Amino acid sequence: MDIRKLSAEFSVSPQIAALDVAEIAALGFKSIICNRPDGEAIEQTASAEIADQAALCGLEFRLIPVTGCNFTDAAVAAFQNEMACLPKPIFGYCRSGTRSTNLWALAQAATQSEPELLSLAKSAGYDLSALSTRLKATNQSHNVVATC
């Protein structure tokens, strides 16, 4: 696995397999968020398989699928809610880790600045410059009240 830490509470990775979940738990993660829709690729492990393994390993699992760059306000709000409610640290994954990183940045934009988020993502190997305008617009414009 290629795990990249974005914050003390959240790390991302490209697609994982069910066999990776035990290692994720052993590394200290408490929750997994999948941001990849099922069936996107033939070789992709279904989210239900990951969820089953997560349950066996004592991890929480959530599915917030995003297609391409379609980061809807609803997906961002759902991600923000899970970041507030799930046990931490949280492990997020999608095809490459980029969607999970984008959602994380958009969810954090209400409390962290655009330059800080771009820098954290860049340090992890993700270029979020295409989100710059949206991150600036989102910054301190709204907070989701968590419904845990």
N, CA, C and O atoms as a DFTB+ gen file, in Angstrom:
592 C
 N C O
     1  1       0.835      -1.185       0.000
     2  2       0.000       0.000       0.000
     3  2       0.877       1.244       0.000
     4  3       1.977       1.262       0.552
     5  1       0.360       2.260      -0.626
     6  2       1.040       3.552      -0.708
     7  2       0.230       4.541       0.134
     8  3      -0.600       5.278      -0.396
     9  1       0.475       4.552       1.450
    10  2      -0.288       5.383       2.373
    11  2       0.373       6.743       2.496
    12  3       1.575       6.848       2.741
    13  1      -0.438       7.792       2.320
    14  2       0.071       9.162       2.379
    15  2      -0.708       9.938       3.436
    16  3      -1.931      10.062       3.358
    17  1       0.012      10.452       4.414
    18  2      -0.594      11.157       5.540
    19  2      -0.886      12.608       5.170
    20  3       0.009      13.341       4.749
    21  1      -2.148      13.020       5.330
    22  2      -2.538      14.403       5.083
    23  2      -2.643      15.194       6.383
    24  3      -2.407      16.402       6.403
    25  1      -2.995      14.516       7.454
    26  2      -3.089      15.139       8.774
    27  2      -2.956      14.041       9.819
    28  3      -2.866      12.860       9.483
    29  1      -2.945      14.430      11.064
    30  2      -2.870      13.434      12.136
    31  2      -4.095      12.528      12.134
    32  3      -4.046      11.405      12.636
    33  1      -5.191      13.021      11.568
    34  2      -6.455      12.285      11.590
    35  2      -6.810      11.579      10.291
    36  3      -7.735      10.766      10.275
    37  1      -6.096      11.868       9.189
    38  2      -6.520      11.342       7.889
    39  2      -5.337      11.058       6.978
    40  3      -4.459      11.899       6.785
    41  1      -5.336       9.847       6.421
    42  2      -4.354       9.427       5.420
    43  2      -5.104       8.812       4.245
    44  3      -6.237       8.352       4.387
    45  1      -4.456       8.809       3.083
    46  2      -5.087       8.281       1.872
    47  2      -4.194       7.257       1.191
    48  3      -3.001       7.144       1.470
    49  1      -4.825       6.515       0.285
    50  2      -4.121       5.489      -0.468
    51  2      -4.881       5.226      -1.762
    52  3      -6.078       5.494      -1.856
    53  1      -4.173       4.697      -2.760
    54  2      -4.884       4.151      -3.916
    55  2      -5.690       2.923      -3.487
    56  3      -5.614       2.492      -2.336
    57  1      -6.449       2.374      -4.409
    58  2      -7.314       1.213      -4.177
    59  2      -6.643       0.160      -3.309
    60  3      -5.471      -0.163      -3.503
    61  1      -7.386      -0.367      -2.361
    62  2      -6.891      -1.441      -1.510
    63  2      -7.641      -2.732      -1.820
    64  3      -8.672      -2.731      -2.493
    65  1      -7.093      -3.832      -1.309
    66  2      -7.744      -5.133      -1.404
    67  2      -8.228      -5.520      -0.014
    68  3      -7.804      -4.936       0.983
    69  1      -9.110      -6.498       0.049
    70  2      -9.635      -6.951       1.339
    71  2      -8.514      -7.408       2.261
    72  3      -8.589      -7.214       3.474
    73  1      -7.479      -8.013       1.696
    74  2      -6.353      -8.485       2.498
    75  2      -5.567      -7.354       3.144
    76  3      -4.835      -7.594       4.104
    77  1      -5.697      -6.133       2.650
    78  2      -4.979      -4.986       3.204
    79  2      -5.602      -4.472       4.501
    80  3      -4.941      -3.768       5.264
    81  1      -6.850      -4.812       4.756
    82  2      -7.568      -4.230       5.889
    83  2      -6.921      -4.596       7.219
    84  3      -6.842      -3.745       8.106
    85  1      -6.465      -5.811       7.386
    86  2      -5.804      -6.200       8.642
    87  2      -4.558      -5.348       8.881
    88  3      -4.290      -4.951      10.014
    89  1      -3.798      -5.065       7.825
    90  2      -2.616      -4.214       7.959
    91  2      -3.016      -2.793       8.325
    92  3      -2.358      -2.150       9.142
    93  1      -4.095      -2.303       7.722
    94  2      -4.597      -0.960       8.027
    95  2      -4.947      -0.881       9.517
    96  3      -4.614       0.098      10.184
    97  1      -5.611      -1.900      10.029
    98  2      -5.950      -1.942      11.455
    99  2      -4.682      -2.019      12.305
   100  3      -4.578      -1.346      13.330
   101  1      -3.726      -2.834      11.882
   102  2      -2.478      -2.988      12.636
   103  2      -1.679      -1.683      12.687
   104  3      -0.928      -1.447      13.633
   105  1      -1.844      -0.844      11.675
   106  2      -1.166       0.452      11.640
   107  2      -1.836       1.476      12.555
   108  3      -1.327       2.584      12.725
   109  1      -2.971       1.108      13.140
   110  2      -3.627       1.987      14.104
   111  2      -4.825       2.750      13.590
   112  3      -5.427       3.520      14.339
   113  1      -5.193       2.558      12.327
   114  2      -6.380       3.240      11.817
   115  2      -7.621       2.663      12.492
   116  3      -7.669       1.476      12.813
   117  1      -8.612       3.505      12.701
   118  2      -9.849       3.100      13.361
   119  2     -11.038       3.058      12.409
   120  3     -12.056       2.434      12.711
   121  1     -10.915       3.721      11.259
   122  2     -12.019       3.833      10.303
   123  2     -11.480       3.871       8.886
   124  3     -10.333       4.248       8.647
   125  1     -12.342       3.469       7.938
   126  2     -12.013       3.507       6.509
   127  2     -13.152       4.210       5.778
   128  3     -14.325       3.923       6.017
   129  1     -12.798       5.129       4.892
   130  2     -13.774       5.765       4.000
   131  2     -13.364       5.428       2.570
   132  3     -12.230       5.679       2.163
   133  1     -14.300       4.856       1.814
   134  2     -14.086       4.569       0.396
   135  2     -14.771       5.646      -0.431
   136  3     -15.959       5.911      -0.250
   137  1     -14.023       6.265      -1.337
   138  2     -14.583       7.293      -2.209
   139  2     -14.672       6.857      -3.659
   140  3     -14.838       7.686      -4.553
   141  1     -14.560       5.550      -3.894
   142  2     -14.598       5.016      -5.255
   143  2     -15.888       4.235      -5.474
   144  3     -16.200       3.332      -4.698
   145  1     -16.641       4.566      -6.515
   146  2     -17.853       3.794      -6.806
   147  2     -17.499       2.358      -7.195
   148  3     -16.503       2.123      -7.880
   149  1     -18.303       1.416      -6.762
   150  2     -18.109       0.030      -7.170
   151  2     -18.245      -0.096      -8.684
   152  3     -19.021       0.623      -9.314
   153  1     -17.474      -1.023      -9.258
   154  2     -17.582      -1.306     -10.684
   155  2     -16.846      -0.345     -11.586
   156  3     -17.021      -0.390     -12.803
   157  1     -16.039       0.513     -11.032
   158  2     -15.301       1.477     -11.848
   159  2     -14.236       0.784     -12.703
   160  3     -13.924       1.240     -13.803
   161  1     -13.683      -0.314     -12.192
   162  2     -12.688      -1.098     -12.915
   163  2     -12.886      -2.575     -12.594
   164  3     -13.347      -2.927     -11.509
   165  1     -12.538      -3.421     -13.533
   166  2     -12.748      -4.865     -13.381
   167  2     -11.979      -5.420     -12.185
   168  3     -12.510      -6.234     -11.429
   169  1     -10.732      -4.984     -12.011
   170  2      -9.877      -5.535     -10.969
   171  2     -10.134      -4.948      -9.578
   172  3      -9.499      -5.355      -8.605
   173  1     -11.035      -4.024      -9.486
   174  2     -11.324      -3.323      -8.238
   175  2     -12.033      -4.219      -7.219
   176  3     -12.980      -4.926      -7.563
   177  1     -11.577      -4.188      -5.979
   178  2     -12.250      -4.917      -4.904
   179  2     -13.527      -4.173      -4.534
   180  3     -13.504      -2.961      -4.320
   181  1     -14.633      -4.894      -4.458
   182  2     -15.925      -4.284      -4.120
   183  2     -15.889      -3.710      -2.715
   184  3     -15.252      -4.267      -1.821
   185  1     -16.576      -2.595      -2.530
   186  2     -16.593      -1.950      -1.217
   187  2     -17.198      -2.860      -0.149
   188  3     -16.804      -2.777       1.014
   189  1     -18.140      -3.722      -0.515
   190  2     -18.739      -4.640       0.455
   191  2     -17.697      -5.604       1.024
   192  3     -17.748      -5.948       2.205
   193  1     -16.757      -6.036       0.191
   194  2     -15.685      -6.913       0.673
   195  2     -14.784      -6.181       1.667
   196  3     -14.385      -6.741       2.688
   197  1     -14.471      -4.932       1.356
   198  2     -13.653      -4.125       2.258
   199  2     -14.427      -3.892       3.557
   200  3     -13.861      -3.998       4.646
   201  1     -15.712      -3.577       3.444
   202  2     -16.546      -3.337       4.629
   203  2     -16.605      -4.570       5.517
   204  3     -16.516      -4.455       6.739
   205  1     -16.755      -5.751       4.919
   206  2     -16.795      -6.997       5.692
   207  2     -15.484      -7.210       6.446
   208  3     -15.497      -7.565       7.625
   209  1     -14.366      -6.999       5.779
   210  2     -13.070      -7.160       6.426
   211  2     -12.860      -6.107       7.517
   212  3     -12.291      -6.392       8.571
   213  1     -13.329      -4.887       7.245
   214  2     -13.216      -3.830       8.249
   215  2     -13.967      -4.232       9.518
   216  3     -13.449      -4.073      10.623
   217  1     -15.166      -4.744       9.362
   218  2     -15.958      -5.176      10.519
   219  2     -15.233      -6.281      11.288
   220  3     -15.206      -6.265      12.519
   221  1     -14.650      -7.232      10.573
   222  2     -13.904      -8.318      11.217
   223  2     -12.686      -7.802      11.994
   224  3     -12.276      -8.396      12.992
   225  1     -12.120      -6.692      11.522
   226  2     -10.937      -6.107      12.164
   227  2     -11.289      -5.024      13.179
   228  3     -10.399      -4.392      13.748
   229  1     -12.581      -4.810      13.406
   230  2     -13.008      -3.815      14.380
   231  2     -12.943      -2.382      13.896
   232  3     -12.889      -1.453      14.702
   233  1     -12.949      -2.193      12.573
   234  2     -12.896      -0.852      11.992
   235  2     -14.270      -0.418      11.507
   236  3     -15.074      -1.239      11.065
   237  1     -14.525       0.866      11.593
   238  2     -15.718       1.448      10.973
   239  2     -15.446       1.577       9.470
   240  3     -14.299       1.728       9.051
   241  1     -16.510       1.515       8.668
   242  2     -16.373       1.662       7.214
   243  2     -17.507       2.521       6.699
   244  3     -18.658       2.338       7.097
   245  1     -17.194       3.457       5.819
   246  2     -18.204       4.283       5.168
   247  2     -17.892       4.356       3.678
   248  3     -16.731       4.374       3.269
   249  1     -18.944       4.397       2.885
   250  2     -18.832       4.542       1.431
   251  2     -19.423       5.889       1.029
   252  3     -20.611       6.143       1.230
   253  1     -18.587       6.742       0.465
   254  2     -19.019       8.035      -0.086
   255  2     -18.445       8.096      -1.497
   256  3     -17.418       8.735      -1.725
   257  1     -19.115       7.423      -2.455
   258  2     -18.555       7.349      -3.808
   259  2     -18.650       8.665      -4.569
   260  3     -19.657       9.371      -4.515
   261  1     -17.577       8.968      -5.271
   262  2     -17.507      10.163      -6.103
   263  2     -17.002       9.720      -7.470
   264  3     -16.022       8.983      -7.567
   265  1     -17.664      10.165      -8.508
   266  2     -17.265       9.846      -9.874
   267  2     -16.444      10.993     -10.440
   268  3     -16.900      12.136     -10.482
   269  1     -15.242      10.681     -10.868
   270  2     -14.384      11.694     -11.486
   271  2     -14.153      12.876     -10.565
   272  3     -13.758      12.708      -9.411
   273  1     -14.396      14.053     -11.069
   274  2     -14.196      15.286     -10.300
   275  2     -15.520      15.871      -9.832
   276  3     -15.620      17.076      -9.601
   277  1     -16.525      15.036      -9.693
   278  2     -17.857      15.503      -9.314
   279  2     -17.986      15.586      -7.799
   280  3     -18.639      14.746      -7.178
   281  1     -17.365      16.598      -7.208
   282  2     -17.390      16.786      -5.766
   283  2     -18.598      17.644      -5.389
   284  3     -18.487      18.852      -5.176
   285  1     -19.747      16.986      -5.314
   286  2     -20.978      17.711      -5.005
   287  2     -20.952      18.219      -3.570
   288  3     -20.210      17.710      -2.730
   289  1     -21.769      19.224      -3.306
   290  2     -21.879      19.730      -1.937
   291  2     -22.351      18.627      -1.002
   292  3     -21.932      18.575       0.155
   293  1     -23.224      17.742      -1.491
   294  2     -23.722      16.635      -0.663
   295  2     -22.599      15.664      -0.309
   296  3     -22.522      15.199       0.829
   297  1     -21.733      15.355      -1.262
   298  2     -20.608      14.453      -0.992
   299  2     -19.632      15.094      -0.004
   300  3     -19.129      14.427       0.899
   301  1     -19.370      16.377      -0.179
   302  2     -18.464      17.092       0.734
   303  2     -19.064      17.124       2.139
   304  3     -18.359      16.886       3.120
   305  1     -20.349      17.414       2.238
   306  2     -21.011      17.450       3.552
   307  2     -20.995      16.072       4.214
   308  3     -20.771      15.964       5.420
   309  1     -21.232      15.024       3.433
   310  2     -21.193      13.660       3.981
   311  2     -19.790      13.333       4.481
   312  3     -19.623      12.746       5.550
   313  1     -18.788      13.715       3.701
   314  2     -17.400      13.467       4.093
   315  2     -17.060      14.255       5.354
   316  3     -16.437      13.726       6.275
   317  1     -17.467      15.504       5.390
   318  2     -17.214      16.356       6.552
   319  2     -17.871      15.764       7.798
   320  3     -17.278      15.772       8.876
   321  1     -19.079      15.256       7.654
   322  2     -19.781      14.639       8.772
   323  2     -19.034      13.403       9.272
   324  3     -18.863      13.226      10.478
   325  1     -18.595      12.560       8.359
   326  2     -17.873      11.351       8.757
   327  2     -16.532      11.693       9.402
   328  3     -16.103      11.023      10.342
   329  1     -15.881      12.721       8.904
   330  2     -14.620      13.148       9.529
   331  2     -14.851      13.592      10.970
   332  3     -13.989      13.402      11.827
   333  1     -16.003      14.177      11.234
   334  2     -16.320      14.625      12.595
   335  2     -16.738      13.467      13.492
   336  3     -16.489      13.501      14.697
   337  1     -17.366      12.446      12.925
   338  2     -17.990      11.405      13.739
   339  2     -17.212      10.101      13.868
   340  3     -17.288       9.438      14.902
   341  1     -16.473       9.730      12.846
   342  2     -15.787       8.436      12.869
   343  2     -14.610       8.434      13.841
   344  3     -13.985       9.470      14.069
   345  1     -14.311       7.265      14.412
   346  2     -13.095       7.143      15.222
   347  2     -11.868       7.411      14.352
   348  3     -11.828       7.046      13.177
   349  1     -10.884       8.048      14.946
   350  2      -9.684       8.443      14.217
   351  2      -8.480       7.685      14.727
   352  3      -8.476       7.206      15.861
   353  1      -7.465       7.576      13.902
   354  2      -7.298       8.130      12.565
   355  2      -8.118       7.364      11.518
   356  3      -8.479       6.200      11.691
   357  1      -8.388       8.084      10.427
   358  2      -9.211       7.570       9.337
   359  2      -8.333       7.327       8.114
   360  3      -7.452       8.125       7.794
   361  1      -8.589       6.215       7.444
   362  2      -7.893       5.828       6.218
   363  2      -8.885       5.992       5.064
   364  3      -9.949       5.375       5.079
   365  1      -8.552       6.813       4.067
   366  2      -9.418       7.005       2.908
   367  2      -8.770       6.436       1.659
   368  3      -7.548       6.456       1.512
   369  1      -9.601       5.933       0.766
   370  2      -9.050       5.423      -0.494
   371  2     -10.020       5.622      -1.649
   372  3     -11.227       5.773      -1.464
   373  1      -9.448       5.617      -2.839
   374  2     -10.185       5.652      -4.106
   375  2      -9.255       4.989      -5.125
   376  3      -8.452       4.142      -4.736
   377  1      -9.330       5.335      -6.393
   378  2      -8.456       4.707      -7.376
   379  2      -6.997       5.071      -7.142
   380  3      -6.131       4.196      -7.127
   381  1      -6.722       6.364      -6.959
   382  2      -5.339       6.814      -6.796
   383  2      -5.077       7.545      -5.479
   384  3      -3.925       7.812      -5.136
   385  1      -6.132       7.866      -4.745
   386  2      -6.023       8.679      -3.538
   387  2      -6.386      10.130      -3.787
   388  3      -6.567      10.894      -2.839
   389  1      -6.495      10.520      -5.049
   390  2      -6.763      11.920      -5.387
   391  2      -8.167      12.359      -4.983
   392  3      -8.329      13.422      -4.384
   393  1      -9.179      11.562      -5.299
   394  2     -10.547      11.938      -4.911
   395  2     -10.686      12.073      -3.402
   396  3     -11.319      13.005      -2.905
   397  1     -10.082      11.125      -2.673
   398  2     -10.142      11.188      -1.217
   399  2      -9.445      12.446      -0.704
   400  3      -9.914      13.075       0.244
   401  1      -8.333      12.809      -1.326
   402  2      -7.617      14.023      -0.935
   403  2      -8.435      15.262      -1.248
   404  3      -8.492      16.187      -0.438
   405  1      -9.073      15.293      -2.414
   406  2      -9.928      16.425      -2.776
   407  2     -11.083      16.580      -1.785
   408  3     -11.356      17.687      -1.320
   409  1     -11.754      15.487      -1.464
   410  2     -12.866      15.554      -0.515
   411  2     -12.390      16.017       0.857
   412  3     -13.047      16.830       1.507
   413  1     -11.260      15.504       1.288
   414  2     -10.704      15.916       2.573
   415  2     -10.445      17.424       2.578
   416  3     -10.822      18.115       3.524
   417  1      -9.808      17.930       1.530
   418  2      -9.498      19.363       1.458
   419  2     -10.777      20.198       1.454
   420  3     -10.868      21.198       2.166
   421  1     -11.756      19.795       0.662
   422  2     -13.015      20.542       0.622
   423  2     -13.728      20.506       1.969
   424  3     -14.338      21.493       2.380
   425  1     -13.652      19.376       2.649
   426  2     -14.282      19.250       3.971
   427  2     -13.549      20.095       5.010
   428  3     -14.165      20.594       5.951
   429  1     -12.239      20.255       4.843
   430  2     -11.445      21.024       5.792
   431  2     -11.439      22.524       5.491
   432  3     -11.002      23.320       6.323
   433  1     -11.915      22.911       4.321
   434  2     -11.810      24.301       3.880
   435  2     -12.569      25.284       4.759
   436  3     -12.282      26.481       4.732
   437  1     -13.522      24.805       5.529
   438  2     -14.247      25.696       6.426
   439  2     -13.384      26.110       7.619
   440  3     -13.669      27.110       8.278
   441  1     -12.325      25.334       7.894
   442  2     -11.511      25.620       9.079
   443  2     -10.021      25.800       8.779
   444  3      -9.270      26.240       9.650
   445  1      -9.584      25.469       7.568
   446  2      -8.185      25.635       7.188
   447  2      -8.098      26.463       5.920
   448  3      -9.001      26.425       5.084
   449  1      -7.018      27.207       5.777
   450  2      -6.868      28.086       4.622
   451  2      -6.529      27.309       3.354
   452  3      -5.999      26.199       3.401
   453  1      -6.845      27.918       2.244
   454  2      -6.542      27.327       0.932
   455  2      -5.048      27.069       0.757
   456  3      -4.681      25.984       0.307
   457  1      -4.161      28.027       1.096
   458  2      -2.729      27.744       0.938
   459  2      -2.258      26.574       1.813
   460  3      -1.434      25.766       1.384
   461  1      -2.780      26.489       3.025
   462  2      -2.401      25.397       3.924
   463  2      -2.843      24.047       3.364
   464  3      -2.078      23.084       3.382
   465  1      -4.066      23.980       2.871
   466  2      -4.583      22.727       2.313
   467  2      -3.821      22.311       1.062
   468  3      -3.500      21.135       0.891
   469  1      -3.532      23.270       0.188
   470  2      -2.759      22.961      -1.017
   471  2      -1.365      22.453      -0.656
   472  3      -0.849      21.534      -1.292
   473  1      -0.765      23.049       0.362
   474  2       0.568      22.641       0.796
   475  2       0.562      21.238       1.401
   476  3       1.444      20.432       1.103
   477  1      -0.423      20.942       2.245
   478  2      -0.520      19.615       2.851
   479  2      -0.719      18.541       1.777
   480  3      -0.100      17.479       1.822
   481  1      -1.591      18.837       0.817
   482  2      -1.834      17.882      -0.265
   483  2      -0.572      17.702      -1.110
   484  3      -0.221      16.579      -1.474
   485  1       0.102      18.800      -1.418
   486  2       1.322      18.722      -2.227
   487  2       2.396      17.901      -1.517
   488  3       3.115      17.130      -2.152
   489  1       2.503      18.068      -0.207
   490  2       3.488      17.298       0.570
   491  2       3.207      15.802       0.489
   492  3       4.116      14.982       0.614
   493  1       1.942      15.457       0.279
   494  2       1.558      14.047       0.156
   495  2       1.594      13.574      -1.298
   496  3       1.323      12.407      -1.582
   497  1       1.931      14.481      -2.215
   498  2       2.052      14.104      -3.624
   499  2       0.816      14.367      -4.467
   500  3       0.684      13.827      -5.564
   501  1      -0.097      15.201      -3.956
   502  2      -1.331      15.491      -4.700
   503  2      -1.402      16.981      -5.034
   504  3      -1.232      17.835      -4.163
   505  1      -1.655      17.275      -6.301
   506  2      -1.785      18.657      -6.764
   507  2      -3.261      19.028      -6.792
   508  3      -4.013      18.542      -7.637
   509  1      -3.670      19.883      -5.875
   510  2      -5.072      20.312      -5.803
   511  2      -5.266      21.730      -6.328
   512  3      -6.268      22.373      -6.017
   513  1      -4.321      22.221      -7.117
   514  2      -4.415      23.600      -7.600
   515  2      -5.705      23.859      -8.373
   516  3      -6.188      24.992      -8.388
   517  1      -6.270      22.846      -9.012
   518  2      -7.537      23.027      -9.735
   519  2      -8.690      23.338      -8.777
   520  3      -9.721      23.859      -9.201
   521  1      -8.524      23.024      -7.500
   522  2      -9.565      23.297      -6.494
   523  2      -9.373      24.634      -5.799
   524  3     -10.179      25.004      -4.945
   525  1      -8.340      25.354      -6.141
   526  2      -7.966      26.566      -5.418
   527  2      -9.124      27.543      -5.246
   528  3      -9.383      28.002      -4.133
   529  1      -9.807      27.859      -6.309
   530  2     -10.903      28.816      -6.242
   531  2     -12.021      28.318      -5.337
   532  3     -12.562      29.077      -4.533
   533  1     -12.362      27.052      -5.470
   534  2     -13.423      26.492      -4.633
   535  2     -13.003      26.454      -3.167
   536  3     -13.816      26.727      -2.284
   537  1     -11.759      26.122      -2.903
   538  2     -11.283      26.111      -1.522
   539  2     -11.354      27.501      -0.904
   540  3     -11.752      27.651       0.251
   541  1     -10.972      28.509      -1.669
   542  2     -11.052      29.895      -1.175
   543  2     -12.495      30.277      -0.900
   544  3     -12.788      30.901       0.120
   545  1     -13.402      29.908      -1.803
   546  2     -14.819      30.256      -1.640
   547  2     -15.448      29.522      -0.467
   548  3     -16.342      30.047       0.198
   549  1     -14.982      28.311      -0.216
   550  2     -15.536      27.490       0.859
   551  2     -15.001      27.907       2.215
   552  3     -15.683      27.744       3.227
   553  1     -13.780      28.445       2.250
   554  2     -13.134      28.780       3.509
   555  2     -14.026      29.655       4.372
   556  3     -14.396      30.765       3.987
   557  1     -14.356      29.152       5.513
   558  2     -15.145      29.839       6.535
   559  2     -16.531      30.265       6.051
   560  3     -17.169      31.105       6.687
   561  1     -17.010      29.701       4.934
   562  2     -18.344      30.070       4.463
   563  2     -19.422      29.182       5.063
   564  3     -20.576      29.597       5.175
   565  1     -19.052      27.946       5.457
   566  2     -20.038      27.087       6.082
   567  2     -19.375      25.953       6.857
   568  3     -18.290      25.480       6.517
   569  1     -20.054      25.550       7.880
   570  2     -19.649      24.370       8.644
   571  2     -20.842      23.430       8.703
   572  3     -21.982      23.866       8.864
   573  1     -20.579      22.183       8.574
   574  2     -21.637      21.182       8.693
   575  2     -21.743      20.814      10.165
   576  3     -20.738      20.551      10.825
   577  1     -22.966      20.799      10.668
   578  2     -23.184      20.335      12.031
   579  2     -23.240      18.816      11.962
   580  3     -24.116      18.247      11.310
   581  1     -22.313      18.176      12.628
   582  2     -22.205      16.720      12.556
   583  2     -23.432      16.049      13.163
   584  3     -23.949      16.466      14.200
   585  1     -23.878      15.000      12.487
   586  2     -24.993      14.195      12.999
   587  2     -24.473      12.784      13.204
   588  3     -24.684      11.901      12.373
   589  1     -23.805      12.592      14.303
   590  2     -23.183      11.309      14.612
   591  2     -24.205      10.328      15.169
   592  3     -23.859       9.190      15.486
